[in-house]
PDB file of N, CA and C in Angstrom:
ATOM      1  N   UNK N   1      88.786 -86.566-157.819  1.00 56.00           N
ATOM      2  CA  UNK N   1      89.390 -87.525-156.896  1.00 56.00           C
ATOM      3  C   UNK N   1      88.455 -88.753-156.799  1.00 56.00           C
ATOM      4  N   UNK N   2      89.054 -89.968-156.719  1.00 60.00           N
ATOM      5  CA  UNK N   2      88.185 -91.222-156.704  1.00 60.00           C
ATOM      6  C   UNK N   2      87.874 -91.416-155.169  1.00 60.00           C
ATOM      7  N   UNK N   3      86.602 -91.887-155.018  1.00 67.00           N
ATOM      8  CA  UNK N   3      86.226 -92.392-153.520  1.00 67.00           C
ATOM      9  C   UNK N   3      86.757 -93.828-153.456  1.00 67.00           C
ATOM     10  N   UNK N   4      86.773 -94.089-152.078  1.00 66.00           N
ATOM     11  CA  UNK N   4      87.166 -95.447-151.760  1.00 66.00           C
ATOM     12  C   UNK N   4      86.555 -96.699-152.389  1.00 66.00           C
ATOM     13  N   UNK N   5      85.272 -96.426-152.848  1.00 69.00           N
ATOM     14  CA  UNK N   5      84.526 -97.582-153.434  1.00 69.00           C
ATOM     15  C   UNK N   5      85.105 -97.805-154.849  1.00 69.00           C
ATOM     16  N   UNK N   6      85.401 -96.709-155.517  1.00 66.00           N
ATOM     17  CA  UNK N   6      85.983 -96.702-156.861  1.00 66.00           C
ATOM     18  C   UNK N   6      87.375 -97.276-157.018  1.00 66.00           C
ATOM     19  N   UNK N   7      88.080 -96.868-155.859  1.00 62.00           N
ATOM     20  CA  UNK N   7      89.498 -97.617-155.816  1.00 62.00           C
ATOM     21  C   UNK N   7      89.414 -98.927-155.462  1.00 62.00           C
ATOM     22  N   UNK N   8      88.503 -99.317-154.607  1.00 64.00           N
ATOM     23  CA  UNK N   8      88.460-100.880-154.373  1.00 64.00           C
ATOM     24  C   UNK N   8      88.034-101.567-155.564  1.00 64.00           C
ATOM     25  N   UNK N   9      86.988-100.987-156.379  1.00 67.00           N
ATOM     26  CA  UNK N   9      86.700-101.533-157.628  1.00 67.00           C
ATOM     27  C   UNK N   9      87.801-101.814-158.521  1.00 67.00           C
ATOM     28  N   UNK N  10      88.549-100.737-158.825  1.00 67.00           N
ATOM     29  CA  UNK N  10      89.592-100.785-159.564  1.00 67.00           C
ATOM     30  C   UNK N  10      90.705-101.827-159.246  1.00 67.00           C
ATOM     31  N   UNK N  11      91.098-101.853-157.849  1.00 70.00           N
ATOM     32  CA  UNK N  11      92.081-102.844-157.435  1.00 70.00           C
ATOM     33  C   UNK N  11      91.425-104.268-157.676  1.00 70.00           C
ATOM     34  N   UNK N  12      90.233-104.523-157.624  1.00 73.00           N
ATOM     35  CA  UNK N  12      89.668-105.717-157.595  1.00 73.00           C
ATOM     36  C   UNK N  12      89.207-106.370-158.866  1.00 73.00           C
ATOM     37  N   UNK N  13      89.490-105.575-159.931  1.00 85.00           N
ATOM     38  CA  UNK N  13      89.242-106.015-161.228  1.00 85.00           C
ATOM     39  C   UNK N  13      90.524-106.566-161.974  1.00 85.00           C
ATOM     40  N   UNK N  14      90.500-107.502-162.971  1.00 88.00           N
ATOM     41  CA  UNK N  14      91.640-107.900-163.722  1.00 88.00           C
ATOM     42  C   UNK N  14      91.975-106.608-164.615  1.00 88.00           C
ATOM     43  N   UNK N  15      93.287-106.576-164.769  1.00 90.00           N
ATOM     44  CA  UNK N  15      93.680-105.511-165.783  1.00 90.00           C
ATOM     45  C   UNK N  15      93.774-106.018-167.211  1.00 90.00           C
ATOM     46  N   UNK N  16      94.104-105.170-167.974  1.00 93.00           N
ATOM     47  CA  UNK N  16      94.056-105.735-169.540  1.00 93.00           C
ATOM     48  C   UNK N  16      95.288-106.717-169.816  1.00 93.00           C
ATOM     49  N   UNK N  17      96.294-106.548-169.116  1.00 93.00           N
ATOM     50  CA  UNK N  17      97.349-107.588-169.365  1.00 93.00           C
ATOM     51  C   UNK N  17      96.832-108.892-168.871  1.00 93.00           C
ATOM     52  N   UNK N  18      96.233-109.034-167.735  1.00 94.00           N
ATOM     53  CA  UNK N  18      95.836-110.334-167.174  1.00 94.00           C
ATOM     54  C   UNK N  18      94.711-110.808-168.134  1.00 94.00           C
ATOM     55  N   UNK N  19      93.776-110.037-168.454  1.00 95.00           N
ATOM     56  CA  UNK N  19      92.699-110.471-169.383  1.00 95.00           C
ATOM     57  C   UNK N  19      93.451-110.942-170.703  1.00 95.00           C
ATOM     58  N   UNK N  20      94.346-110.336-171.142  1.00 96.00           N
ATOM     59  CA  UNK N  20      95.063-110.792-172.372  1.00 96.00           C
ATOM     60  C   UNK N  20      95.816-112.088-172.196  1.00 96.00           C
ATOM     61  N   UNK N  21      96.261-112.363-171.036  1.00 96.00           N
ATOM     62  CA  UNK N  21      96.946-113.581-170.749  1.00 96.00           C
ATOM     63  C   UNK N  21      95.886-114.657-170.667  1.00 96.00           C
ATOM     64  N   UNK N  22      94.658-114.393-170.082  1.00 96.00           N
ATOM     65  CA  UNK N  22      93.615-115.382-170.006  1.00 96.00           C
ATOM     66  C   UNK N  22      93.030-115.665-171.403  1.00 96.00           C
ATOM     67  N   UNK N  23      92.979-114.730-172.332  1.00 97.00           N
ATOM     68  CA  UNK N  23      92.529-114.970-173.670  1.00 97.00           C
ATOM     69  C   UNK N  23      93.587-115.775-174.333  1.00 97.00           C
ATOM     70  N   UNK N  24      94.768-115.548-174.216  1.00 97.00           N
ATOM     71  CA  UNK N  24      95.887-116.355-174.850  1.00 97.00           C
ATOM     72  C   UNK N  24      95.859-117.809-174.406  1.00 97.00           C
ATOM     73  N   UNK N  25      95.741-118.078-173.013  1.00 97.00           N
ATOM     74  CA  UNK N  25      95.578-119.349-172.467  1.00 97.00           C
ATOM     75  C   UNK N  25      94.490-119.972-173.100  1.00 97.00           C
ATOM     76  N   UNK N  26      93.223-119.276-173.280  1.00 97.00           N
ATOM     77  CA  UNK N  26      92.109-119.969-174.003  1.00 97.00           C
ATOM     78  C   UNK N  26      92.306-120.509-175.333  1.00 97.00           C
ATOM     79  N   UNK N  27      93.092-119.609-176.120  1.00 97.00           N
ATOM     80  CA  UNK N  27      93.378-119.991-177.500  1.00 97.00           C
ATOM     81  C   UNK N  27      94.418-121.215-177.391  1.00 97.00           C
ATOM     82  N   UNK N  28      95.382-120.948-176.456  1.00 96.00           N
ATOM     83  CA  UNK N  28      96.388-122.142-176.588  1.00 96.00           C
ATOM     84  C   UNK N  28      95.777-123.473-176.104  1.00 96.00           C
ATOM     85  N   UNK N  29      95.078-123.550-175.108  1.00 96.00           N
ATOM     86  CA  UNK N  29      94.527-124.721-174.610  1.00 96.00           C
ATOM     87  C   UNK N  29      93.444-125.401-175.674  1.00 96.00           C
ATOM     88  N   UNK N  30      92.746-124.531-176.302  1.00 95.00           N
ATOM     89  CA  UNK N  30      91.848-124.955-177.455  1.00 95.00           C
ATOM     90  C   UNK N  30      92.838-125.533-178.595  1.00 95.00           C
ATOM     91  N   UNK N  31      93.879-124.871-178.920  1.00 93.00           N
ATOM     92  CA  UNK N  31      94.780-125.340-180.053  1.00 93.00           C
ATOM     93  C   UNK N  31      95.306-126.784-179.551  1.00 93.00           C
ATOM     94  N   UNK N  32      95.717-126.749-178.231  1.00 93.00           N
ATOM     95  CA  UNK N  32      96.554-127.910-177.846  1.00 93.00           C
ATOM     96  C   UNK N  32      95.473-129.222-177.738  1.00 93.00           C
ATOM     97  N   UNK N  33      94.258-128.840-177.483  1.00 93.00           N
ATOM     98  CA  UNK N  33      93.178-130.019-177.524  1.00 93.00           C
ATOM     99  C   UNK N  33      92.915-130.614-178.812  1.00 93.00           C
ATOM    100  N   UNK N  34      93.130-129.573-179.950  1.00 93.00           N
ATOM    101  CA  UNK N  34      92.798-129.937-181.180  1.00 93.00           C
ATOM    102  C   UNK N  34      93.999-130.924-181.794  1.00 93.00           C
ATOM    103  N   UNK N  35      95.139-130.824-181.232  1.00 89.00           N
ATOM    104  CA  UNK N  35      96.181-131.829-181.684  1.00 89.00           C
ATOM    105  C   UNK N  35      95.831-133.106-181.188  1.00 89.00           C
ATOM    106  N   UNK N  36      96.201-134.255-181.989  1.00 83.00           N
ATOM    107  CA  UNK N  36      95.976-135.503-181.609  1.00 83.00           C
ATOM    108  C   UNK N  36      97.191-136.306-181.489  1.00 83.00           C
ATOM    109  N   UNK N  37      98.358-135.687-181.482  1.00 89.00           N
ATOM    110  CA  UNK N  37      99.605-136.353-181.440  1.00 89.00           C
ATOM    111  C   UNK N  37     100.474-135.824-180.303  1.00 89.00           C
ATOM    112  N   UNK N  38     101.243-136.631-179.934  1.00 93.00           N
ATOM    113  CA  UNK N  38     102.373-136.108-178.860  1.00 93.00           C
ATOM    114  C   UNK N  38     103.641-135.815-179.761  1.00 93.00           C
ATOM    115  N   UNK N  39     104.058-134.471-179.395  1.00 93.00           N
ATOM    116  CA  UNK N  39     105.315-133.973-180.050  1.00 93.00           C
ATOM    117  C   UNK N  39     105.911-132.964-179.103  1.00 93.00           C
ATOM    118  N   UNK N  40     107.191-132.600-179.596  1.00 95.00           N
ATOM    119  CA  UNK N  40     107.935-131.750-178.999  1.00 95.00           C
ATOM    120  C   UNK N  40     107.338-130.377-178.980  1.00 95.00           C
ATOM    121  N   UNK N  41     106.688-130.035-179.996  1.00 93.00           N
ATOM    122  CA  UNK N  41     105.942-128.763-180.236  1.00 93.00           C
ATOM    123  C   UNK N  41     104.794-128.714-179.203  1.00 93.00           C
ATOM    124  N   UNK N  42     104.162-129.856-179.058  1.00 93.00           N
ATOM    125  CA  UNK N  42     103.048-129.928-178.090  1.00 93.00           C
ATOM    126  C   UNK N  42     103.489-129.621-176.469  1.00 93.00           C
ATOM    127  N   UNK N  43     104.682-130.228-176.326  1.00 95.00           N
ATOM    128  CA  UNK N  43     105.184-130.225-175.028  1.00 95.00           C
ATOM    129  C   UNK N  43     105.558-128.723-174.793  1.00 95.00           C
ATOM    130  N   UNK N  44     106.304-128.108-175.800  1.00 95.00           N
ATOM    131  CA  UNK N  44     106.541-126.670-175.639  1.00 95.00           C
ATOM    132  C   UNK N  44     105.392-125.832-175.422  1.00 95.00           C
ATOM    133  N   UNK N  45     104.331-125.957-176.091  1.00 95.00           N
ATOM    134  CA  UNK N  45     103.005-125.425-175.859  1.00 95.00           C
ATOM    135  C   UNK N  45     102.541-125.582-174.477  1.00 95.00           C
ATOM    136  N   UNK N  46     102.542-126.755-174.074  1.00 95.00           N
ATOM    137  CA  UNK N  46     102.033-127.048-172.792  1.00 95.00           C
ATOM    138  C   UNK N  46     102.721-126.417-171.664  1.00 95.00           C
ATOM    139  N   UNK N  47     104.079-126.287-171.859  1.00 97.00           N
ATOM    140  CA  UNK N  47     105.121-125.748-170.863  1.00 97.00           C
ATOM    141  C   UNK N  47     104.770-124.247-170.979  1.00 97.00           C
ATOM    142  N   UNK N  48     104.536-123.624-171.913  1.00 97.00           N
ATOM    143  CA  UNK N  48     104.274-122.186-172.053  1.00 97.00           C
ATOM    144  C   UNK N  48     102.777-121.830-171.329  1.00 97.00           C
ATOM    145  N   UNK N  49     101.874-122.926-171.590  1.00 97.00           N
ATOM    146  CA  UNK N  49     100.511-122.653-170.958  1.00 97.00           C
ATOM    147  C   UNK N  49     100.760-122.690-169.450  1.00 97.00           C
ATOM    148  N   UNK N  50     101.437-123.753-168.927  1.00 98.00           N
ATOM    149  CA  UNK N  50     101.554-123.933-167.505  1.00 98.00           C
ATOM    150  C   UNK N  50     102.295-122.573-166.701  1.00 98.00           C
ATOM    151  N   UNK N  51     103.412-122.209-167.535  1.00 98.00           N
ATOM    152  CA  UNK N  51     104.044-121.035-167.144  1.00 98.00           C
ATOM    153  C   UNK N  51     103.250-119.871-166.903  1.00 98.00           C
ATOM    154  N   UNK N  52     102.542-119.507-167.955  1.00 97.00           N
ATOM    155  CA  UNK N  52     101.559-118.421-167.991  1.00 97.00           C
ATOM    156  C   UNK N  52     100.534-118.566-166.998  1.00 97.00           C
ATOM    157  N   UNK N  53     100.087-119.663-166.830  1.00 97.00           N
ATOM    158  CA  UNK N  53      98.853-119.930-165.774  1.00 97.00           C
ATOM    159  C   UNK N  53      99.576-119.785-164.338  1.00 97.00           C
ATOM    160  N   UNK N  54     100.817-120.112-164.105  1.00 98.00           N
ATOM    161  CA  UNK N  54     101.356-120.166-162.914  1.00 98.00           C
ATOM    162  C   UNK N  54     101.716-118.550-162.675  1.00 98.00           C
ATOM    163  N   UNK N  55     102.251-117.917-163.440  1.00 97.00           N
ATOM    164  CA  UNK N  55     102.297-116.366-163.181  1.00 97.00           C
ATOM    165  C   UNK N  55     101.111-115.697-162.914  1.00 97.00           C
ATOM    166  N   UNK N  56     100.144-116.081-163.631  1.00 96.00           N
ATOM    167  CA  UNK N  56      98.731-115.399-163.332  1.00 96.00           C
ATOM    168  C   UNK N  56      98.179-115.798-161.882  1.00 96.00           C
ATOM    169  N   UNK N  57      98.470-117.043-161.542  1.00 97.00           N
ATOM    170  CA  UNK N  57      97.937-117.534-160.135  1.00 97.00           C
ATOM    171  C   UNK N  57      98.806-116.766-159.095  1.00 97.00           C
ATOM    172  N   UNK N  58     100.115-116.501-159.312  1.00 96.00           N
ATOM    173  CA  UNK N  58     100.959-115.662-158.356  1.00 96.00           C
ATOM    174  C   UNK N  58     100.419-114.181-158.157  1.00 96.00           C
ATOM    175  N   UNK N  59     100.183-113.596-159.402  1.00 93.00           N
ATOM    176  CA  UNK N  59      99.693-112.250-159.339  1.00 93.00           C
ATOM    177  C   UNK N  59      98.311-112.136-158.686  1.00 93.00           C
ATOM    178  N   UNK N  60      97.342-113.138-159.108  1.00 92.00           N
ATOM    179  CA  UNK N  60      96.209-113.163-158.474  1.00 92.00           C
ATOM    180  C   UNK N  60      96.164-113.420-156.908  1.00 92.00           C
ATOM    181  N   UNK N  61      97.002-114.323-156.449  1.00 93.00           N
ATOM    182  CA  UNK N  61      97.014-114.411-155.097  1.00 93.00           C
ATOM    183  C   UNK N  61      97.689-113.255-154.380  1.00 93.00           C
ATOM    184  N   UNK N  62      98.593-112.567-155.008  1.00 91.00           N
ATOM    185  CA  UNK N  62      99.155-111.259-154.387  1.00 91.00           C
ATOM    186  C   UNK N  62      97.980-110.311-154.364  1.00 91.00           C
ATOM    187  N   UNK N  63      97.299-110.139-155.266  1.00 87.00           N
ATOM    188  CA  UNK N  63      96.168-109.253-155.237  1.00 87.00           C
ATOM    189  C   UNK N  63      95.160-109.501-154.275  1.00 87.00           C
ATOM    190  N   UNK N  64      94.670-110.664-153.950  1.00 85.00           N
ATOM    191  CA  UNK N  64      93.875-111.091-152.933  1.00 85.00           C
ATOM    192  C   UNK N  64      94.385-110.727-151.642  1.00 85.00           C
ATOM    193  N   UNK N  65      95.695-111.261-151.397  1.00 87.00           N
ATOM    194  CA  UNK N  65      96.326-110.905-150.198  1.00 87.00           C
ATOM    195  C   UNK N  65      96.331-109.458-149.899  1.00 87.00           C
ATOM    196  N   UNK N  66      96.619-108.558-150.896  1.00 84.00           N
ATOM    197  CA  UNK N  66      96.781-107.112-150.713  1.00 84.00           C
ATOM    198  C   UNK N  66      95.347-106.624-150.371  1.00 84.00           C
ATOM    199  N   UNK N  67      94.239-107.022-151.029  1.00 80.00           N
ATOM    200  CA  UNK N  67      92.886-106.679-150.881  1.00 80.00           C
ATOM    201  C   UNK N  67      92.506-106.957-149.270  1.00 80.00           C
ATOM    202  N   UNK N  68      92.928-108.099-148.924  1.00 82.00           N
ATOM    203  CA  UNK N  68      92.534-108.724-147.604  1.00 82.00           C
ATOM    204  C   UNK N  68      93.283-107.830-146.532  1.00 82.00           C
ATOM    205  N   UNK N  69      94.535-107.419-146.822  1.00 83.00           N
ATOM    206  CA  UNK N  69      95.268-106.516-145.925  1.00 83.00           C
ATOM    207  C   UNK N  69      94.688-105.266-145.721  1.00 83.00           C
ATOM    208  N   UNK N  70      93.921-104.694-146.687  1.00 78.00           N
ATOM    209  CA  UNK N  70      93.357-103.395-146.746  1.00 78.00           C
ATOM    210  C   UNK N  70      91.969-103.477-146.002  1.00 78.00           C
ATOM    211  N   UNK N  71      91.682-104.670-145.615  1.00 76.00           N
ATOM    212  CA  UNK N  71      90.340-104.818-144.937  1.00 76.00           C
ATOM    213  C   UNK N  71      89.089-104.963-145.771  1.00 76.00           C
ATOM    214  N   UNK N  72      89.448-105.411-147.032  1.00 67.00           N
ATOM    215  CA  UNK N  72      88.267-105.706-147.878  1.00 67.00           C
ATOM    216  C   UNK N  72      87.647-106.888-147.616  1.00 67.00           C
ATOM    217  N   UNK N  73      86.308-107.071-147.649  1.00 66.00           N
ATOM    218  CA  UNK N  73      85.793-108.505-147.512  1.00 66.00           C
ATOM    219  C   UNK N  73      85.452-109.003-148.839  1.00 66.00           C
ATOM    220  N   UNK N  74      85.980-110.096-149.204  1.00 64.00           N
ATOM    221  CA  UNK N  74      85.972-110.668-150.513  1.00 64.00           C
ATOM    222  C   UNK N  74      84.850-111.735-150.510  1.00 64.00           C
ATOM    223  N   UNK N  75      83.954-111.805-151.689  1.00 61.00           N
ATOM    224  CA  UNK N  75      83.083-112.800-151.706  1.00 61.00           C
ATOM    225  C   UNK N  75      83.663-114.053-152.117  1.00 61.00           C
TER     226      UNK N  75
END
């Protein structure tokens, strides 16, 4: 059985899905920066980046609120 400190550590770490989203964002932003023209494809890529980042922000905010409700002190 896990002790409270291990549970807190698990809850306060990014999971593999979130890390995958961040890596995808990194690749997409790098690719977007390398394009030097305005196009529909660039707009689509930018919308996908913004949507993924917004989803990650919502999940992250919910996690912070959950940790605070449990009485954790966050740095």
